[in-house]
PDB file of C-alpha atoms and ligand atoms in Angstrom:
ATOM      1  CA  MET O1034      -3.843  28.569 -47.524  1.00  0.00           C
ATOM      2  CA  ILE O1035      -2.627  27.402 -44.135  1.00  0.00           C
ATOM      3  CA  ASN O1036       0.309  29.355 -42.485  1.00  0.00           C
ATOM      4  CA  ILE O1037       3.616  28.024 -41.639  1.00  0.00           C
ATOM      5  CA  ARG O1038       3.295  28.051 -38.156  1.00  0.00           C
ATOM      6  CA  MET O1039      -0.329  26.130 -38.173  1.00  0.00           C
ATOM      7  CA  GLU O1040       1.097  23.932 -40.721  1.00  0.00           C
ATOM      8  CA  LYS O1041       3.924  23.051 -38.326  1.00  0.00           C
ATOM      9  CA  ALA O1042       1.887  22.803 -35.539  1.00  0.00           C
ATOM     10  CA  ILE O1043      -0.391  20.275 -37.171  1.00  0.00           C
ATOM     11  CA  ASN O1044       2.271  18.144 -38.581  1.00  0.00           C
ATOM     12  CA  GLU O1045       3.732  17.760 -34.889  1.00  0.00           C
ATOM     13  CA  GLN O1046       0.107  16.662 -33.993  1.00  0.00           C
ATOM     14  CA  ILE O1047       0.054  14.035 -36.805  1.00  0.00           C
ATOM     15  CA  ASN O1048       3.325  12.768 -35.330  1.00  0.00           C
ATOM     16  CA  ALA O1049       1.467  12.721 -31.782  1.00  0.00           C
ATOM     17  CA  GLU O1050      -1.330  10.689 -33.334  1.00  0.00           C
ATOM     18  CA  LEU O1051       1.007   8.298 -34.983  1.00  0.00           C
ATOM     19  CA  TYR O1052       2.603   7.764 -31.898  1.00  0.00           C
ATOM     20  CA  SER O1053      -0.734   7.178 -29.932  1.00  0.00           C
ATOM     21  CA  GLY O1054      -1.499   4.462 -32.422  1.00  0.00           C
ATOM     22  CA  TYR O1055       1.879   3.077 -31.926  1.00  0.00           C
ATOM     23  CA  LEU O1056       1.689   3.055 -28.330  1.00  0.00           C
ATOM     24  CA  TYR O1057      -1.623   1.536 -28.206  1.00  0.00           C
ATOM     25  CA  LEU O1058      -0.400  -1.071 -30.747  1.00  0.00           C
ATOM     26  CA  SER O1059       2.483  -2.012 -28.290  1.00  0.00           C
ATOM     27  CA  MET O1060      -0.089  -2.287 -25.357  1.00  0.00           C
ATOM     28  CA  SER O1061      -2.093  -4.620 -27.625  1.00  0.00           C
ATOM     29  CA  ALA O1062       0.982  -6.879 -28.577  1.00  0.00           C
ATOM     30  CA  TYR O1063       1.440  -6.924 -24.585  1.00  0.00           C
ATOM     31  CA  ALA O1064      -2.357  -7.768 -24.053  1.00  0.00           C
ATOM     32  CA  GLU O1065      -1.847 -10.729 -26.458  1.00  0.00           C
ATOM     33  CA  SER O1066       1.223 -11.990 -24.703  1.00  0.00           C
ATOM     34  CA  GLN O1067      -0.890 -12.119 -21.628  1.00  0.00           C
ATOM     35  CA  ASN O1068      -3.460 -14.049 -23.582  1.00  0.00           C
ATOM     36  CA  MET O1069      -6.083 -10.871 -22.742  1.00  0.00           C
ATOM     37  CA  SER O1070      -7.538 -11.236 -26.063  1.00  0.00           C
ATOM     38  CA  GLY O1071     -10.265  -8.812 -25.338  1.00  0.00           C
ATOM     39  CA  VAL O1072      -8.143  -5.919 -24.080  1.00  0.00           C
ATOM     40  CA  ALA O1073      -5.818  -6.757 -27.075  1.00  0.00           C
ATOM     41  CA  ASN O1074      -8.610  -6.367 -29.274  1.00  0.00           C
ATOM     42  CA  TRP O1075      -9.870  -3.085 -27.823  1.00  0.00           C
ATOM     43  CA  LEU O1076      -6.437  -1.748 -27.937  1.00  0.00           C
ATOM     44  CA  ARG O1077      -6.098  -2.538 -31.470  1.00  0.00           C
ATOM     45  CA  VAL O1078      -9.228  -0.754 -32.262  1.00  0.00           C
ATOM     46  CA  GLN O1079      -8.208   2.323 -30.509  1.00  0.00           C
ATOM     47  CA  ALA O1080      -4.873   2.228 -32.614  1.00  0.00           C
ATOM     48  CA  GLN O1081      -7.023   1.946 -35.805  1.00  0.00           C
ATOM     49  CA  GLU O1082      -8.802   4.915 -34.420  1.00  0.00           C
ATOM     50  CA  GLU O1083      -5.371   6.885 -33.612  1.00  0.00           C
ATOM     51  CA  GLN O1084      -4.422   6.328 -37.165  1.00  0.00           C
ATOM     52  CA  PHE O1085      -7.718   7.970 -38.283  1.00  0.00           C
ATOM     53  CA  HIS O1086      -7.016  10.956 -36.304  1.00  0.00           C
ATOM     54  CA  ALA O1087      -3.736  11.204 -38.169  1.00  0.00           C
ATOM     55  CA  MET O1088      -5.259  10.694 -41.582  1.00  0.00           C
ATOM     56  CA  LYS O1089      -7.869  13.320 -41.173  1.00  0.00           C
ATOM     57  CA  MET O1090      -5.018  15.831 -40.411  1.00  0.00           C
ATOM     58  CA  PHE O1091      -3.007  14.683 -43.260  1.00  0.00           C
ATOM     59  CA  ASP O1092      -6.002  15.191 -45.529  1.00  0.00           C
ATOM     60  CA  TYR O1093      -6.743  18.602 -44.319  1.00  0.00           C
ATOM     61  CA  VAL O1094      -3.003  20.129 -44.324  1.00  0.00           C
ATOM     62  CA  ASN O1095      -3.365  18.743 -48.148  1.00  0.00           C
ATOM     63  CA  GLU O1096      -6.575  20.297 -48.695  1.00  0.00           C
ATOM     64  CA  ARG O1097      -5.251  23.786 -47.430  1.00  0.00           C
ATOM     65  CA  GLY O1098      -2.546  23.689 -49.581  1.00  0.00           C
ATOM     66  CA  GLY O1099       0.155  22.986 -46.975  1.00  0.00           C
ATOM     67  CA  THR O1100       2.665  20.031 -46.952  1.00  0.00           C
ATOM     68  CA  VAL O1101       2.543  17.217 -44.932  1.00  0.00           C
ATOM     69  CA  VAL O1102       6.234  16.158 -43.069  1.00  0.00           C
ATOM     70  CA  LEU O1103       6.370  13.058 -41.415  1.00  0.00           C
ATOM     71  CA  ASP O1104       9.094  12.622 -38.538  1.00  0.00           C
ATOM     72  CA  ALA O1105       9.910   9.550 -36.483  1.00  0.00           C
ATOM     73  CA  ILE O1106       7.698   8.077 -34.476  1.00  0.00           C
ATOM     74  CA  GLU O1107       9.111   7.564 -30.931  1.00  0.00           C
ATOM     75  CA  LYS O1108       9.720   3.918 -29.492  1.00  0.00           C
ATOM     76  CA  PRO O1109       6.633   2.863 -27.205  1.00  0.00           C
ATOM     77  CA  ARG O1110       7.180   1.186 -24.004  1.00  0.00           C
ATOM     78  CA  THR O1111       6.447  -2.806 -24.250  1.00  0.00           C
ATOM     79  CA  GLU O1112       5.776  -3.985 -20.848  1.00  0.00           C
ATOM     80  CA  TRP O1113       3.377  -3.139 -17.953  1.00  0.00           C
ATOM     81  CA  ASP O1114       3.555  -4.228 -14.278  1.00  0.00           C
ATOM     82  CA  ASN O1115      -0.321  -4.856 -14.503  1.00  0.00           C
ATOM     83  CA  PHE O1116      -3.509  -4.027 -16.619  1.00  0.00           C
ATOM     84  CA  VAL O1117      -4.661  -1.120 -13.980  1.00  0.00           C
ATOM     85  CA  GLU O1118      -1.117   0.526 -14.417  1.00  0.00           C
ATOM     86  CA  MET O1119      -1.630   0.039 -18.115  1.00  0.00           C
ATOM     87  CA  PHE O1120      -4.985   1.957 -18.481  1.00  0.00           C
ATOM     88  CA  GLU O1121      -3.746   4.638 -16.210  1.00  0.00           C
ATOM     89  CA  GLU O1122      -1.319   5.367 -18.753  1.00  0.00           C
ATOM     90  CA  VAL O1123      -4.070   5.364 -21.430  1.00  0.00           C
ATOM     91  CA  TYR O1124      -6.040   7.716 -19.322  1.00  0.00           C
ATOM     92  CA  ALA O1125      -3.003   9.846 -18.614  1.00  0.00           C
ATOM     93  CA  HIS O1126      -1.951   9.836 -22.268  1.00  0.00           C
ATOM     94  CA  GLU O1127      -5.300  11.028 -23.413  1.00  0.00           C
ATOM     95  CA  GLN O1128      -5.491  13.680 -21.011  1.00  0.00           C
ATOM     96  CA  LYS O1129      -1.996  14.670 -22.426  1.00  0.00           C
ATOM     97  CA  VAL O1130      -3.601  14.636 -25.822  1.00  0.00           C
ATOM     98  CA  THR O1131      -6.420  16.711 -25.080  1.00  0.00           C
ATOM     99  CA  ALA O1132      -3.943  19.225 -23.739  1.00  0.00           C
ATOM    100  CA  LEU O1133      -1.832  19.035 -27.210  1.00  0.00           C
ATOM    101  CA  ILE O1134      -5.427  19.763 -28.686  1.00  0.00           C
ATOM    102  CA  ASN O1135      -6.327  22.488 -26.819  1.00  0.00           C
ATOM    103  CA  ASN O1136      -2.986  24.180 -27.511  1.00  0.00           C
ATOM    104  CA  LEU O1137      -3.612  23.785 -31.507  1.00  0.00           C
ATOM    105  CA  VAL O1138      -7.025  25.648 -30.805  1.00  0.00           C
ATOM    106  CA  GLU O1139      -5.114  28.375 -29.232  1.00  0.00           C
ATOM    107  CA  ILE O1140      -2.759  28.661 -32.134  1.00  0.00           C
ATOM    108  CA  ALA O1141      -5.684  28.593 -34.460  1.00  0.00           C
ATOM    109  CA  MET O1142      -7.062  31.635 -32.528  1.00  0.00           C
ATOM    110  CA  GLU O1143      -3.767  33.426 -32.330  1.00  0.00           C
ATOM    111  CA  GLU O1144      -3.379  32.925 -36.277  1.00  0.00           C
ATOM    112  CA  LYS O1145      -7.071  33.876 -36.586  1.00  0.00           C
ATOM    113  CA  ASP O1146      -7.255  30.818 -38.646  1.00  0.00           C
ATOM    114  CA  HIS O1147     -10.979  30.129 -38.779  1.00  0.00           C
ATOM    115  CA  ALA O1148     -11.015  27.322 -40.914  1.00  0.00           C
ATOM    116  CA  THR O1149      -8.671  25.133 -38.644  1.00  0.00           C
ATOM    117  CA  PHE O1150     -10.232  26.264 -35.502  1.00  0.00           C
ATOM    118  CA  ASN O1151     -13.547  24.850 -37.006  1.00  0.00           C
ATOM    119  CA  PHE O1152     -11.615  21.969 -38.059  1.00  0.00           C
ATOM    120  CA  LEU O1153     -10.357  21.120 -34.486  1.00  0.00           C
ATOM    121  CA  GLN O1154     -13.545  21.246 -33.019  1.00  0.00           C
ATOM    122  CA  TRP O1155     -14.073  17.689 -34.121  1.00  0.00           C
ATOM    123  CA  TYR O1156     -10.810  16.784 -32.206  1.00  0.00           C
ATOM    124  CA  VAL O1157     -12.335  18.856 -28.934  1.00  0.00           C
ATOM    125  CA  GLU O1158     -15.403  16.510 -29.056  1.00  0.00           C
ATOM    126  CA  GLU O1159     -13.507  13.528 -29.841  1.00  0.00           C
ATOM    127  CA  GLN O1160     -10.928  13.874 -26.495  1.00  0.00           C
ATOM    128  CA  VAL O1161     -14.121  14.354 -24.540  1.00  0.00           C
ATOM    129  CA  GLU O1162     -14.956  10.620 -25.621  1.00  0.00           C
ATOM    130  CA  GLU O1163     -11.407   9.424 -25.666  1.00  0.00           C
ATOM    131  CA  GLU O1164     -11.018  10.531 -21.930  1.00  0.00           C
ATOM    132  CA  ALA O1165     -14.231   9.131 -20.796  1.00  0.00           C
ATOM    133  CA  ASN O1166     -13.730   5.924 -22.640  1.00  0.00           C
ATOM    134  CA  ALA O1167     -10.374   5.314 -20.956  1.00  0.00           C
ATOM    135  CA  SER O1168     -11.169   6.806 -17.436  1.00  0.00           C
ATOM    136  CA  GLY O1169     -14.399   4.334 -17.753  1.00  0.00           C
ATOM    137  CA  LEU O1170     -12.477   1.337 -18.538  1.00  0.00           C
ATOM    138  CA  LEU O1171      -9.907   2.310 -15.893  1.00  0.00           C
ATOM    139  CA  GLU O1172     -12.335   2.476 -13.190  1.00  0.00           C
ATOM    140  CA  GLN O1173     -13.722  -0.998 -13.891  1.00  0.00           C
ATOM    141  CA  LEU O1174     -10.336  -2.536 -13.984  1.00  0.00           C
ATOM    142  CA  ARG O1175      -9.655  -0.899 -10.388  1.00  0.00           C
ATOM    143  CA  PHE O1176     -12.932  -2.131  -9.301  1.00  0.00           C
ATOM    144  CA  VAL O1177     -12.056  -5.679 -10.100  1.00  0.00           C
ATOM    145  CA  ASP O1178      -8.345  -5.248  -8.838  1.00  0.00           C
ATOM    146  CA  GLY O1179      -7.316  -6.040 -12.679  1.00  0.00           C
ATOM    147  CA  LYS O1180      -7.629  -9.703 -11.918  1.00  0.00           C
ATOM    148  CA  GLY O1181      -9.956 -12.650 -11.143  1.00  0.00           C
ATOM    149  CA  SER O1182     -13.304 -13.586 -12.820  1.00  0.00           C
ATOM    150  CA  GLY O1183     -14.547  -9.883 -12.881  1.00  0.00           C
ATOM    151  CA  PHE O1184     -11.436  -9.019 -15.106  1.00  0.00           C
ATOM    152  CA  PHE O1185     -12.039 -12.093 -17.491  1.00  0.00           C
ATOM    153  CA  MET O1186     -15.847 -10.783 -17.831  1.00  0.00           C
ATOM    154  CA  ILE O1187     -14.400  -7.384 -18.762  1.00  0.00           C
ATOM    155  CA  ASP O1188     -12.009  -9.024 -21.101  1.00  0.00           C
ATOM    156  CA  ARG O1189     -14.855 -10.790 -22.963  1.00  0.00           C
ATOM    157  CA  GLU O1190     -16.747  -7.629 -23.321  1.00  0.00           C
ATOM    158  CA  LEU O1191     -13.784  -5.731 -24.735  1.00  0.00           C
ATOM    159  CA  LYS O1192     -13.607  -8.430 -27.487  1.00  0.00           C
ATOM    160  CA  THR O1193     -16.774  -7.263 -28.882  1.00  0.00           C
ATOM    161  CA  ARG O1194     -15.612  -3.725 -29.775  1.00  0.00           C
ATOM    162  CA  VAL O1195     -15.136  -3.084 -33.533  1.00  0.00           C
ATOM    163  CA  PHE O1196     -13.742  -0.073 -35.382  1.00  0.00           C
ATOM    164  CA  THR O1197     -16.125   1.997 -37.169  1.00  0.00           C
ATOM    165  CA  PRO O1198     -14.543   5.057 -39.257  1.00  0.00           C
ATOM    166  CA  PRO O1199     -16.591   7.908 -38.115  1.00  0.00           C
ATOM    167  CA  VAL O1200     -18.749   9.361 -40.807  1.00  0.00           C
ATOM    168  CA  ALA O1201     -16.955  11.985 -43.200  1.00  0.00           C
ATOM    169  CA  GLU O1202     -17.890  15.387 -42.261  1.00  0.00           C
TER     170      GLU O1202
HETATM  171 FE1  OFO M1108      -6.303  10.620 -31.026  1.00  0.00          FE
HETATM  172  O1  OFO M1108      -7.215  10.747 -29.509  1.00  0.00           O
HETATM  173 FE2  OFO M1108      -6.454   9.145 -28.585  1.00  0.00          FE
HETATM  174  O2  OFO M1108      -4.717   9.797 -28.155  1.00  0.00           O
END
């Protein structure tokens, strides 16, 4: 059974993952309003990934005999100056989430909760990918200065992203 401290920390992370999804969905809505349907699609898929991250923790807490307690999700920002600035925020946000995951790992170690420590390794790896995706896209957008035909080509490319739920582990 999961202990109270670990349960509370994972519940907070469930909220953080849902907020990530909400933030990216808000960015997606903004991109749609600017007729950047590829960027909007990429962010919408990202929001689905965040929902998956939250639900994987949701299931884990239940599996360990804990209780999931959902809290209010903070209102996300709704407007950005430009897409470079938006993706700077995506990258900074993912770095923040990595720090949150690392903190959860430290709690699991302190609590000698080996099962949760193992469970969290999936997120540790996932964050490597999340940061790489965000910084890669940010670099591309900076390269074309977030505008012009280069940006339209990136937008077209981002239209092809589809959500593929990771295989159950
Ligand atoms: Fe859940 O990884 Fe992004 O935030």
